[in-house]
Amino acid sequence: DDDKYDDEYDEYDRNRSRRQSSSPSESMTDEQINDFEETYGVAYDPYYDEPYTEDELPDDMSFVEDKVYGDRRYQNGEIFYR
């Protein structure tokens, strides 16, 4: 079961890398990242801090979609907020 989770995480990691290289115009600049880190006191992490488009979300596992807000809760515990 842990191996399956690791495989899914590896797939997300590949998707994030591809996404970051394919859409630099949507990424934060170095100055924005520095401001973010100073303002919130946490390290910038594109996995959490850069938005995903709907077609970039995982489509290889089941999820439950919140009927009011549209948030997706995946079977591995990840939540993507709309």
PDB file of N, CA, C and O in Angstrom:
ATOM      1  N   ASP A   1       0.826  -1.193   0.000  1.00  0.00           N
ATOM      2  CA  ASP A   1       0.000   0.000   0.000  1.00  0.00           C
ATOM      3  C   ASP A   1       0.870   1.257   0.000  1.00  0.00           C
ATOM      4  O   ASP A   1       0.569   2.216  -0.688  1.00  0.00           O
ATOM      5  N   ASP A   2       1.965   1.238   0.785  1.00  0.00           N
ATOM      6  CA  ASP A   2       2.877   2.371   0.789  1.00  0.00           C
ATOM      7  C   ASP A   2       3.557   2.534  -0.560  1.00  0.00           C
ATOM      8  O   ASP A   2       3.816   3.650  -0.998  1.00  0.00           O
ATOM      9  N   ASP A   3       3.856   1.410  -1.228  1.00  0.00           N
ATOM     10  CA  ASP A   3       4.482   1.480  -2.541  1.00  0.00           C
ATOM     11  C   ASP A   3       3.569   2.163  -3.547  1.00  0.00           C
ATOM     12  O   ASP A   3       4.012   2.941  -4.376  1.00  0.00           O
ATOM     13  N   LYS A   4       2.281   1.871  -3.467  1.00  0.00           N
ATOM     14  CA  LYS A   4       1.322   2.505  -4.368  1.00  0.00           C
ATOM     15  C   LYS A   4       1.307   4.016  -4.141  1.00  0.00           C
ATOM     16  O   LYS A   4       1.312   4.796  -5.072  1.00  0.00           O
ATOM     17  N   TYR A   5       1.319   4.422  -2.864  1.00  0.00           N
ATOM     18  CA  TYR A   5       1.340   5.845  -2.546  1.00  0.00           C
ATOM     19  C   TYR A   5       2.611   6.489  -3.087  1.00  0.00           C
ATOM     20  O   TYR A   5       2.567   7.563  -3.675  1.00  0.00           O
ATOM     21  N   ASP A   6       3.758   5.822  -2.909  1.00  0.00           N
ATOM     22  CA  ASP A   6       5.025   6.351  -3.426  1.00  0.00           C
ATOM     23  C   ASP A   6       4.974   6.522  -4.929  1.00  0.00           C
ATOM     24  O   ASP A   6       5.455   7.516  -5.467  1.00  0.00           O
ATOM     25  N   ASP A   7       4.380   5.546  -5.639  1.00  0.00           N
ATOM     26  CA  ASP A   7       4.261   5.643  -7.095  1.00  0.00           C
ATOM     27  C   ASP A   7       3.391   6.834  -7.487  1.00  0.00           C
ATOM     28  O   ASP A   7       3.694   7.564  -8.421  1.00  0.00           O
ATOM     29  N   GLU A   8       2.294   7.035  -6.745  1.00  0.00           N
ATOM     30  CA  GLU A   8       1.411   8.162  -7.038  1.00  0.00           C
ATOM     31  C   GLU A   8       2.127   9.479  -6.761  1.00  0.00           C
ATOM     32  O   GLU A   8       2.010  10.425  -7.521  1.00  0.00           O
ATOM     33  N   TYR A   9       2.903   9.533  -5.669  1.00  0.00           N
ATOM     34  CA  TYR A   9       3.656  10.743  -5.352  1.00  0.00           C
ATOM     35  C   TYR A   9       4.673  11.032  -6.447  1.00  0.00           C
ATOM     36  O   TYR A   9       4.825  12.167  -6.864  1.00  0.00           O
ATOM     37  N   ASP A  10       5.368   9.991  -6.933  1.00  0.00           N
ATOM     38  CA  ASP A  10       6.331  10.169  -8.010  1.00  0.00           C
ATOM     39  C   ASP A  10       5.661  10.745  -9.244  1.00  0.00           C
ATOM     40  O   ASP A  10       6.219  11.606  -9.921  1.00  0.00           O
ATOM     41  N   GLU A  11       4.457  10.292  -9.547  1.00  0.00           N
ATOM     42  CA  GLU A  11       3.721  10.805 -10.701  1.00  0.00           C
ATOM     43  C   GLU A  11       3.385  12.280 -10.498  1.00  0.00           C
ATOM     44  O   GLU A  11       3.526  13.090 -11.397  1.00  0.00           O
ATOM     45  N   TYR A  12       2.948  12.660  -9.281  1.00  0.00           N
ATOM     46  CA  TYR A  12       2.668  14.077  -9.000  1.00  0.00           C
ATOM     47  C   TYR A  12       3.930  14.902  -9.154  1.00  0.00           C
ATOM     48  O   TYR A  12       3.910  16.005  -9.680  1.00  0.00           O
ATOM     49  N   ASP A  13       5.058  14.352  -8.678  1.00  0.00           N
ATOM     50  CA  ASP A  13       6.322  15.065  -8.774  1.00  0.00           C
ATOM     51  C   ASP A  13       6.682  15.314 -10.231  1.00  0.00           C
ATOM     52  O   ASP A  13       7.096  16.406 -10.600  1.00  0.00           O
ATOM     53  N   ARG A  14       6.500  14.312 -11.091  1.00  0.00           N
ATOM     54  CA  ARG A  14       6.769  14.494 -12.522  1.00  0.00           C
ATOM     55  C   ARG A  14       5.830  15.527 -13.122  1.00  0.00           C
ATOM     56  O   ARG A  14       6.238  16.375 -13.912  1.00  0.00           O
ATOM     57  N   ASN A  15       4.556  15.490 -12.731  1.00  0.00           N
ATOM     58  CA  ASN A  15       3.592  16.464 -13.245  1.00  0.00           C
ATOM     59  C   ASN A  15       3.944  17.874 -12.817  1.00  0.00           C
ATOM     60  O   ASN A  15       3.834  18.812 -13.599  1.00  0.00           O
ATOM     61  N   ARG A  16       4.382  18.040 -11.561  1.00  0.00           N
ATOM     62  CA  ARG A  16       4.756  19.368 -11.081  1.00  0.00           C
ATOM     63  C   ARG A  16       5.947  19.893 -11.858  1.00  0.00           C
ATOM     64  O   ARG A  16       5.977  21.051 -12.250  1.00  0.00           O
ATOM     65  N   SER A  17       6.939  19.047 -12.084  1.00  0.00           N
ATOM     66  CA  SER A  17       8.121  19.481 -12.818  1.00  0.00           C
ATOM     67  C   SER A  17       7.754  19.903 -14.229  1.00  0.00           C
ATOM     68  O   SER A  17       8.209  20.932 -14.725  1.00  0.00           O
ATOM     69  N   ARG A  18       6.927  19.126 -14.867  1.00  0.00           N
ATOM     70  CA  ARG A  18       6.482  19.451 -16.218  1.00  0.00           C
ATOM     71  C   ARG A  18       5.699  20.751 -16.222  1.00  0.00           C
ATOM     72  O   ARG A  18       5.877  21.610 -17.056  1.00  0.00           O
ATOM     73  N   ARG A  19       4.820  20.920 -15.241  1.00  0.00           N
ATOM     74  CA  ARG A  19       3.978  22.106 -15.156  1.00  0.00           C
ATOM     75  C   ARG A  19       4.825  23.353 -14.951  1.00  0.00           C
ATOM     76  O   ARG A  19       4.610  24.378 -15.576  1.00  0.00           O
ATOM     77  N   GLN A  20       5.797  23.277 -14.064  1.00  0.00           N
ATOM     78  CA  GLN A  20       6.621  24.441 -13.778  1.00  0.00           C
ATOM     79  C   GLN A  20       7.412  24.867 -15.005  1.00  0.00           C
ATOM     80  O   GLN A  20       7.564  26.050 -15.253  1.00  0.00           O
ATOM     81  N   SER A  21       7.879  23.933 -15.791  1.00  0.00           N
ATOM     82  CA  SER A  21       8.660  24.294 -16.968  1.00  0.00           C
ATOM     83  C   SER A  21       7.778  24.724 -18.134  1.00  0.00           C
ATOM     84  O   SER A  21       8.220  25.423 -19.014  1.00  0.00           O
ATOM     85  N   SER A  22       6.500  24.327 -18.117  1.00  0.00           N
ATOM     86  CA  SER A  22       5.644  24.631 -19.254  1.00  0.00           C
ATOM     87  C   SER A  22       4.858  25.921 -19.096  1.00  0.00           C
ATOM     88  O   SER A  22       4.321  26.424 -20.064  1.00  0.00           O
ATOM     89  N   SER A  23       4.760  26.463 -17.883  1.00  0.00           N
ATOM     90  CA  SER A  23       3.963  27.671 -17.713  1.00  0.00           C
ATOM     91  C   SER A  23       4.663  28.700 -16.820  1.00  0.00           C
ATOM     92  O   SER A  23       4.147  29.061 -15.775  1.00  0.00           O
ATOM     93  N   PRO A  24       5.831  29.179 -17.229  1.00  0.00           N
ATOM     94  CA  PRO A  24       6.565  30.108 -16.379  1.00  0.00           C
ATOM     95  C   PRO A  24       5.847  31.435 -16.170  1.00  0.00           C
ATOM     96  O   PRO A  24       6.082  32.124 -15.190  1.00  0.00           O
ATOM     97  N   SER A  25       4.946  31.815 -17.090  1.00  0.00           N
ATOM     98  CA  SER A  25       4.256  33.090 -16.935  1.00  0.00           C
ATOM     99  C   SER A  25       3.324  33.078 -15.729  1.00  0.00           C
ATOM    100  O   SER A  25       2.986  34.123 -15.202  1.00  0.00           O
ATOM    101  N   GLU A  26       2.902  31.898 -15.278  1.00  0.00           N
ATOM    102  CA  GLU A  26       2.016  31.799 -14.130  1.00  0.00           C
ATOM    103  C   GLU A  26       2.792  31.658 -12.830  1.00  0.00           C
ATOM    104  O   GLU A  26       2.222  31.761 -11.762  1.00  0.00           O
ATOM    105  N   SER A  27       4.081  31.421 -12.895  1.00  0.00           N
ATOM    106  CA  SER A  27       4.886  31.238 -11.699  1.00  0.00           C
ATOM    107  C   SER A  27       5.249  32.590 -11.095  1.00  0.00           C
ATOM    108  O   SER A  27       5.260  33.608 -11.767  1.00  0.00           O
ATOM    109  N   MET A  28       5.552  32.555  -9.811  1.00  0.00           N
ATOM    110  CA  MET A  28       5.951  33.767  -9.117  1.00  0.00           C
ATOM    111  C   MET A  28       7.386  34.123  -9.484  1.00  0.00           C
ATOM    112  O   MET A  28       8.213  33.247  -9.722  1.00  0.00           O
ATOM    113  N   THR A  29       7.686  35.427  -9.497  1.00  0.00           N
ATOM    114  CA  THR A  29       9.056  35.875  -9.739  1.00  0.00           C
ATOM    115  C   THR A  29       9.860  35.667  -8.467  1.00  0.00           C
ATOM    116  O   THR A  29       9.294  35.462  -7.383  1.00  0.00           O
ATOM    117  N   ASP A  30      11.180  35.746  -8.566  1.00  0.00           N
ATOM    118  CA  ASP A  30      12.031  35.608  -7.383  1.00  0.00           C
ATOM    119  C   ASP A  30      11.696  36.671  -6.342  1.00  0.00           C
ATOM    120  O   ASP A  30      11.684  36.404  -5.145  1.00  0.00           O
ATOM    121  N   GLU A  31      11.400  37.879  -6.799  1.00  0.00           N
ATOM    122  CA  GLU A  31      11.051  38.957  -5.878  1.00  0.00           C
ATOM    123  C   GLU A  31       9.734  38.647  -5.149  1.00  0.00           C
ATOM    124  O   GLU A  31       9.620  38.847  -3.939  1.00  0.00           O
ATOM    125  N   GLN A  32       8.766  38.136  -5.888  1.00  0.00           N
ATOM    126  CA  GLN A  32       7.488  37.767  -5.268  1.00  0.00           C
ATOM    127  C   GLN A  32       7.678  36.635  -4.260  1.00  0.00           C
ATOM    128  O   GLN A  32       7.047  36.629  -3.204  1.00  0.00           O
ATOM    129  N   ILE A  33       8.536  35.690  -4.585  1.00  0.00           N
ATOM    130  CA  ILE A  33       8.816  34.581  -3.671  1.00  0.00           C
ATOM    131  C   ILE A  33       9.452  35.101  -2.391  1.00  0.00           C
ATOM    132  O   ILE A  33       9.059  34.729  -1.282  1.00  0.00           O
ATOM    133  N   ASN A  34      10.433  35.997  -2.529  1.00  0.00           N
ATOM    134  CA  ASN A  34      11.079  36.578  -1.348  1.00  0.00           C
ATOM    135  C   ASN A  34      10.074  37.338  -0.489  1.00  0.00           C
ATOM    136  O   ASN A  34      10.080  37.222   0.738  1.00  0.00           O
ATOM    137  N   ASP A  35       9.206  38.132  -1.123  1.00  0.00           N
ATOM    138  CA  ASP A  35       8.165  38.861  -0.393  1.00  0.00           C
ATOM    139  C   ASP A  35       7.234  37.892   0.329  1.00  0.00           C
ATOM    140  O   ASP A  35       6.862  38.113   1.482  1.00  0.00           O
ATOM    141  N   PHE A  36       6.847  36.828  -0.350  1.00  0.00           N
ATOM    142  CA  PHE A  36       5.972  35.806   0.239  1.00  0.00           C
ATOM    143  C   PHE A  36       6.619  35.212   1.483  1.00  0.00           C
ATOM    144  O   PHE A  36       5.986  35.117   2.541  1.00  0.00           O
ATOM    145  N   GLU A  37       7.878  34.811   1.355  1.00  0.00           N
ATOM    146  CA  GLU A  37       8.572  34.173   2.474  1.00  0.00           C
ATOM    147  C   GLU A  37       8.728  35.125   3.655  1.00  0.00           C
ATOM    148  O   GLU A  37       8.567  34.733   4.806  1.00  0.00           O
ATOM    149  N   GLU A  38       9.022  36.405   3.370  1.00  0.00           N
ATOM    150  CA  GLU A  38       9.150  37.390   4.449  1.00  0.00           C
ATOM    151  C   GLU A  38       7.800  37.671   5.109  1.00  0.00           C
ATOM    152  O   GLU A  38       7.701  37.771   6.322  1.00  0.00           O
ATOM    153  N   THR A  39       6.760  37.798   4.300  1.00  0.00           N
ATOM    154  CA  THR A  39       5.428  38.122   4.818  1.00  0.00           C
ATOM    155  C   THR A  39       4.862  37.009   5.680  1.00  0.00           C
ATOM    156  O   THR A  39       4.328  37.250   6.762  1.00  0.00           O
ATOM    157  N   TYR A  40       4.966  35.770   5.196  1.00  0.00           N
ATOM    158  CA  TYR A  40       4.315  34.653   5.879  1.00  0.00           C
ATOM    159  C   TYR A  40       5.246  33.818   6.748  1.00  0.00           C
ATOM    160  O   TYR A  40       4.788  32.947   7.476  1.00  0.00           O
ATOM    161  N   GLY A  41       6.549  34.046   6.649  1.00  0.00           N
ATOM    162  CA  GLY A  41       7.496  33.319   7.489  1.00  0.00           C
ATOM    163  C   GLY A  41       7.611  31.847   7.175  1.00  0.00           C
ATOM    164  O   GLY A  41       7.977  31.058   8.042  1.00  0.00           O
ATOM    165  N   VAL A  42       7.264  31.466   5.951  1.00  0.00           N
ATOM    166  CA  VAL A  42       7.396  30.070   5.524  1.00  0.00           C
ATOM    167  C   VAL A  42       8.114  30.026   4.183  1.00  0.00           C
ATOM    168  O   VAL A  42       8.077  30.975   3.409  1.00  0.00           O
ATOM    169  N   ALA A  43       8.756  28.900   3.931  1.00  0.00           N
ATOM    170  CA  ALA A  43       9.453  28.725   2.659  1.00  0.00           C
ATOM    171  C   ALA A  43       8.443  28.521   1.530  1.00  0.00           C
ATOM    172  O   ALA A  43       7.418  27.862   1.711  1.00  0.00           O
ATOM    173  N   TYR A  44       8.732  29.106   0.403  1.00  0.00           N
ATOM    174  CA  TYR A  44       7.899  28.965  -0.788  1.00  0.00           C
ATOM    175  C   TYR A  44       8.014  27.542  -1.323  1.00  0.00           C
ATOM    176  O   TYR A  44       9.097  26.980  -1.398  1.00  0.00           O
ATOM    177  N   ASP A  45       6.883  26.939  -1.672  1.00  0.00           N
ATOM    178  CA  ASP A  45       6.848  25.606  -2.252  1.00  0.00           C
ATOM    179  C   ASP A  45       5.812  25.622  -3.371  1.00  0.00           C
ATOM    180  O   ASP A  45       4.628  25.767  -3.109  1.00  0.00           O
ATOM    181  N   PRO A  46       6.242  25.492  -4.635  1.00  0.00           N
ATOM    182  CA  PRO A  46       5.285  25.597  -5.744  1.00  0.00           C
ATOM    183  C   PRO A  46       4.158  24.570  -5.684  1.00  0.00           C
ATOM    184  O   PRO A  46       3.072  24.825  -6.194  1.00  0.00           O
ATOM    185  N   TYR A  47       4.381  23.439  -5.054  1.00  0.00           N
ATOM    186  CA  TYR A  47       3.312  22.444  -4.941  1.00  0.00           C
ATOM    187  C   TYR A  47       2.105  23.027  -4.215  1.00  0.00           C
ATOM    188  O   TYR A  47       0.971  22.774  -4.569  1.00  0.00           O
ATOM    189  N   TYR A  48       2.374  23.807  -3.188  1.00  0.00           N
ATOM    190  CA  TYR A  48       1.295  24.394  -2.394  1.00  0.00           C
ATOM    191  C   TYR A  48       0.946  25.818  -2.816  1.00  0.00           C
ATOM    192  O   TYR A  48      -0.188  26.254  -2.647  1.00  0.00           O
ATOM    193  N   ASP A  49       1.920  26.552  -3.330  1.00  0.00           N
ATOM    194  CA  ASP A  49       1.743  27.982  -3.516  1.00  0.00           C
ATOM    195  C   ASP A  49       1.392  28.419  -4.936  1.00  0.00           C
ATOM    196  O   ASP A  49       1.050  29.574  -5.145  1.00  0.00           O
ATOM    197  N   GLU A  50       1.470  27.539  -5.897  1.00  0.00           N
ATOM    198  CA  GLU A  50       1.096  27.855  -7.279  1.00  0.00           C
ATOM    199  C   GLU A  50      -0.210  27.141  -7.609  1.00  0.00           C
ATOM    200  O   GLU A  50      -0.358  25.962  -7.329  1.00  0.00           O
ATOM    201  N   PRO A  51      -1.158  27.847  -8.194  1.00  0.00           N
ATOM    202  CA  PRO A  51      -2.436  27.207  -8.514  1.00  0.00           C
ATOM    203  C   PRO A  51      -2.324  26.206  -9.668  1.00  0.00           C
ATOM    204  O   PRO A  51      -1.459  26.337 -10.527  1.00  0.00           O
ATOM    205  N   TYR A  52      -3.196  25.232  -9.647  1.00  0.00           N
ATOM    206  CA  TYR A  52      -3.304  24.263 -10.728  1.00  0.00           C
ATOM    207  C   TYR A  52      -4.537  24.591 -11.560  1.00  0.00           C
ATOM    208  O   TYR A  52      -5.528  25.088 -11.032  1.00  0.00           O
ATOM    209  N   THR A  53      -4.482  24.275 -12.850  1.00  0.00           N
ATOM    210  CA  THR A  53      -5.697  24.345 -13.648  1.00  0.00           C
ATOM    211  C   THR A  53      -6.384  22.988 -13.515  1.00  0.00           C
ATOM    212  O   THR A  53      -5.767  22.002 -13.113  1.00  0.00           O
ATOM    213  N   GLU A  54      -7.651  22.936 -13.844  1.00  0.00           N
ATOM    214  CA  GLU A  54      -8.403  21.696 -13.653  1.00  0.00           C
ATOM    215  C   GLU A  54      -7.805  20.529 -14.435  1.00  0.00           C
ATOM    216  O   GLU A  54      -7.752  19.404 -13.954  1.00  0.00           O
ATOM    217  N   ASP A  55      -7.287  20.792 -15.637  1.00  0.00           N
ATOM    218  CA  ASP A  55      -6.724  19.696 -16.429  1.00  0.00           C
ATOM    219  C   ASP A  55      -5.352  19.249 -15.917  1.00  0.00           C
ATOM    220  O   ASP A  55      -4.829  18.239 -16.367  1.00  0.00           O
ATOM    221  N   GLU A  56      -4.765  19.956 -14.957  1.00  0.00           N
ATOM    222  CA  GLU A  56      -3.494  19.543 -14.355  1.00  0.00           C
ATOM    223  C   GLU A  56      -3.696  18.679 -13.106  1.00  0.00           C
ATOM    224  O   GLU A  56      -2.740  18.131 -12.584  1.00  0.00           O
ATOM    225  N   LEU A  57      -4.931  18.566 -12.646  1.00  0.00           N
ATOM    226  CA  LEU A  57      -5.210  17.761 -11.465  1.00  0.00           C
ATOM    227  C   LEU A  57      -5.117  16.272 -11.797  1.00  0.00           C
ATOM    228  O   LEU A  57      -5.307  15.880 -12.947  1.00  0.00           O
ATOM    229  N   PRO A  58      -4.814  15.445 -10.795  1.00  0.00           N
ATOM    230  CA  PRO A  58      -4.707  14.003 -11.041  1.00  0.00           C
ATOM    231  C   PRO A  58      -6.008  13.439 -11.612  1.00  0.00           C
ATOM    232  O   PRO A  58      -7.098  13.802 -11.182  1.00  0.00           O
ATOM    233  N   ASP A  59      -5.870  12.568 -12.581  1.00  0.00           N
ATOM    234  CA  ASP A  59      -7.059  11.938 -13.161  1.00  0.00           C
ATOM    235  C   ASP A  59      -6.973  10.418 -13.117  1.00  0.00           C
ATOM    236  O   ASP A  59      -7.774   9.735 -13.718  1.00  0.00           O
ATOM    237  N   ASP A  60      -5.986   9.919 -12.369  1.00  0.00           N
ATOM    238  CA  ASP A  60      -5.784   8.473 -12.309  1.00  0.00           C
ATOM    239  C   ASP A  60      -6.236   7.856 -10.985  1.00  0.00           C
ATOM    240  O   ASP A  60      -5.926   6.716 -10.697  1.00  0.00           O
ATOM    241  N   MET A  61      -6.973   8.628 -10.165  1.00  0.00           N
ATOM    242  CA  MET A  61      -7.510   8.079  -8.931  1.00  0.00           C
ATOM    243  C   MET A  61      -8.835   8.766  -8.623  1.00  0.00           C
ATOM    244  O   MET A  61      -9.115   9.845  -9.130  1.00  0.00           O
ATOM    245  N   SER A  62      -9.622   8.112  -7.802  1.00  0.00           N
ATOM    246  CA  SER A  62     -10.957   8.653  -7.521  1.00  0.00           C
ATOM    247  C   SER A  62     -10.869   9.824  -6.551  1.00  0.00           C
ATOM    248  O   SER A  62      -9.920   9.961  -5.787  1.00  0.00           O
ATOM    249  N   PHE A  63     -11.879  10.674  -6.608  1.00  0.00           N
ATOM    250  CA  PHE A  63     -11.975  11.817  -5.708  1.00  0.00           C
ATOM    251  C   PHE A  63     -13.446  12.122  -5.450  1.00  0.00           C
ATOM    252  O   PHE A  63     -14.322  11.687  -6.183  1.00  0.00           O
ATOM    253  N   VAL A  64     -13.669  12.868  -4.392  1.00  0.00           N
ATOM    254  CA  VAL A  64     -15.001  13.349  -4.060  1.00  0.00           C
ATOM    255  C   VAL A  64     -14.965  14.856  -4.245  1.00  0.00           C
ATOM    256  O   VAL A  64     -14.060  15.523  -3.738  1.00  0.00           O
ATOM    257  N   GLU A  65     -15.933  15.380  -4.990  1.00  0.00           N
ATOM    258  CA  GLU A  65     -15.974  16.822  -5.231  1.00  0.00           C
ATOM    259  C   GLU A  65     -17.021  17.464  -4.329  1.00  0.00           C
ATOM    260  O   GLU A  65     -18.162  17.020  -4.268  1.00  0.00           O
ATOM    261  N   ASP A  66     -16.601  18.500  -3.615  1.00  0.00           N
ATOM    262  CA  ASP A  66     -17.517  19.249  -2.768  1.00  0.00           C
ATOM    263  C   ASP A  66     -18.565  19.910  -3.649  1.00  0.00           C
ATOM    264  O   ASP A  66     -18.230  20.602  -4.602  1.00  0.00           O
ATOM    265  N   LYS A  67     -19.828  19.669  -3.337  1.00  0.00           N
ATOM    266  CA  LYS A  67     -20.925  20.162  -4.182  1.00  0.00           C
ATOM    267  C   LYS A  67     -21.090  21.679  -4.107  1.00  0.00           C
ATOM    268  O   LYS A  67     -21.604  22.286  -5.033  1.00  0.00           O
ATOM    269  N   VAL A  68     -20.659  22.289  -3.021  1.00  0.00           N
ATOM    270  CA  VAL A  68     -20.817  23.736  -2.867  1.00  0.00           C
ATOM    271  C   VAL A  68     -19.615  24.490  -3.429  1.00  0.00           C
ATOM    272  O   VAL A  68     -19.759  25.400  -4.243  1.00  0.00           O
ATOM    273  N   TYR A  69     -18.422  24.105  -3.012  1.00  0.00           N
ATOM    274  CA  TYR A  69     -17.221  24.859  -3.374  1.00  0.00           C
ATOM    275  C   TYR A  69     -16.434  24.271  -4.538  1.00  0.00           C
ATOM    276  O   TYR A  69     -15.595  24.942  -5.117  1.00  0.00           O
ATOM    277  N   GLY A  70     -16.652  23.005  -4.857  1.00  0.00           N
ATOM    278  CA  GLY A  70     -15.937  22.378  -5.957  1.00  0.00           C
ATOM    279  C   GLY A  70     -14.569  21.837  -5.596  1.00  0.00           C
ATOM    280  O   GLY A  70     -13.812  21.426  -6.472  1.00  0.00           O
ATOM    281  N   ASP A  71     -14.215  21.840  -4.296  1.00  0.00           N
ATOM    282  CA  ASP A  71     -12.927  21.291  -3.870  1.00  0.00           C
ATOM    283  C   ASP A  71     -12.902  19.795  -4.151  1.00  0.00           C
ATOM    284  O   ASP A  71     -13.922  19.124  -4.102  1.00  0.00           O
ATOM    285  N   ARG A  72     -11.721  19.275  -4.458  1.00  0.00           N
ATOM    286  CA  ARG A  72     -11.558  17.842  -4.707  1.00  0.00           C
ATOM    287  C   ARG A  72     -10.768  17.193  -3.586  1.00  0.00           C
ATOM    288  O   ARG A  72      -9.679  17.637  -3.261  1.00  0.00           O
ATOM    289  N   ARG A  73     -11.304  16.120  -3.030  1.00  0.00           N
ATOM    290  CA  ARG A  73     -10.631  15.339  -1.996  1.00  0.00           C
ATOM    291  C   ARG A  73     -10.316  13.969  -2.592  1.00  0.00           C
ATOM    292  O   ARG A  73     -11.225  13.198  -2.877  1.00  0.00           O
ATOM    293  N   TYR A  74      -9.023  13.698  -2.769  1.00  0.00           N
ATOM    294  CA  TYR A  74      -8.583  12.458  -3.406  1.00  0.00           C
ATOM    295  C   TYR A  74      -8.414  11.350  -2.389  1.00  0.00           C
ATOM    296  O   TYR A  74      -8.221  11.600  -1.196  1.00  0.00           O
ATOM    297  N   GLN A  75      -8.449  10.107  -2.883  1.00  0.00           N
ATOM    298  CA  GLN A  75      -8.373   8.926  -2.022  1.00  0.00           C
ATOM    299  C   GLN A  75      -7.075   8.858  -1.236  1.00  0.00           C
ATOM    300  O   GLN A  75      -7.020   8.226  -0.191  1.00  0.00           O
ATOM    301  N   ASN A  76      -6.007   9.515  -1.688  1.00  0.00           N
ATOM    302  CA  ASN A  76      -4.739   9.485  -0.957  1.00  0.00           C
ATOM    303  C   ASN A  76      -4.640  10.595   0.080  1.00  0.00           C
ATOM    304  O   ASN A  76      -3.596  10.765   0.702  1.00  0.00           O
ATOM    305  N   GLY A  77      -5.726  11.372   0.261  1.00  0.00           N
ATOM    306  CA  GLY A  77      -5.744  12.404   1.293  1.00  0.00           C
ATOM    307  C   GLY A  77      -5.464  13.805   0.792  1.00  0.00           C
ATOM    308  O   GLY A  77      -5.628  14.756   1.538  1.00  0.00           O
ATOM    309  N   GLU A  78      -5.023  13.935  -0.444  1.00  0.00           N
ATOM    310  CA  GLU A  78      -4.747  15.271  -0.955  1.00  0.00           C
ATOM    311  C   GLU A  78      -6.050  16.015  -1.226  1.00  0.00           C
ATOM    312  O   GLU A  78      -7.047  15.428  -1.625  1.00  0.00           O
ATOM    313  N   ILE A  79      -6.013  17.314  -0.990  1.00  0.00           N
ATOM    314  CA  ILE A  79      -7.167  18.169  -1.247  1.00  0.00           C
ATOM    315  C   ILE A  79      -6.718  19.295  -2.165  1.00  0.00           C
ATOM    316  O   ILE A  79      -5.712  19.956  -1.918  1.00  0.00           O
ATOM    317  N   PHE A  80      -7.481  19.503  -3.235  1.00  0.00           N
ATOM    318  CA  PHE A  80      -7.232  20.624  -4.140  1.00  0.00           C
ATOM    319  C   PHE A  80      -8.426  21.550  -4.043  1.00  0.00           C
ATOM    320  O   PHE A  80      -9.548  21.162  -4.351  1.00  0.00           O
ATOM    321  N   TYR A  81      -8.161  22.765  -3.579  1.00  0.00           N
ATOM    322  CA  TYR A  81      -9.236  23.739  -3.382  1.00  0.00           C
ATOM    323  C   TYR A  81      -9.501  24.502  -4.665  1.00  0.00           C
ATOM    324  O   TYR A  81      -8.586  24.848  -5.389  1.00  0.00           O
ATOM    325  N   ARG A  82     -10.732  24.764  -4.906  1.00  0.00           N
ATOM    326  CA  ARG A  82     -11.114  25.507  -6.100  1.00  0.00           C
ATOM    327  C   ARG A  82     -10.974  26.986  -5.860  1.00  0.00           C
ATOM    328  O   ARG A  82     -11.112  27.574  -4.900  1.00  0.00           O
TER     329      ARG A  82
END
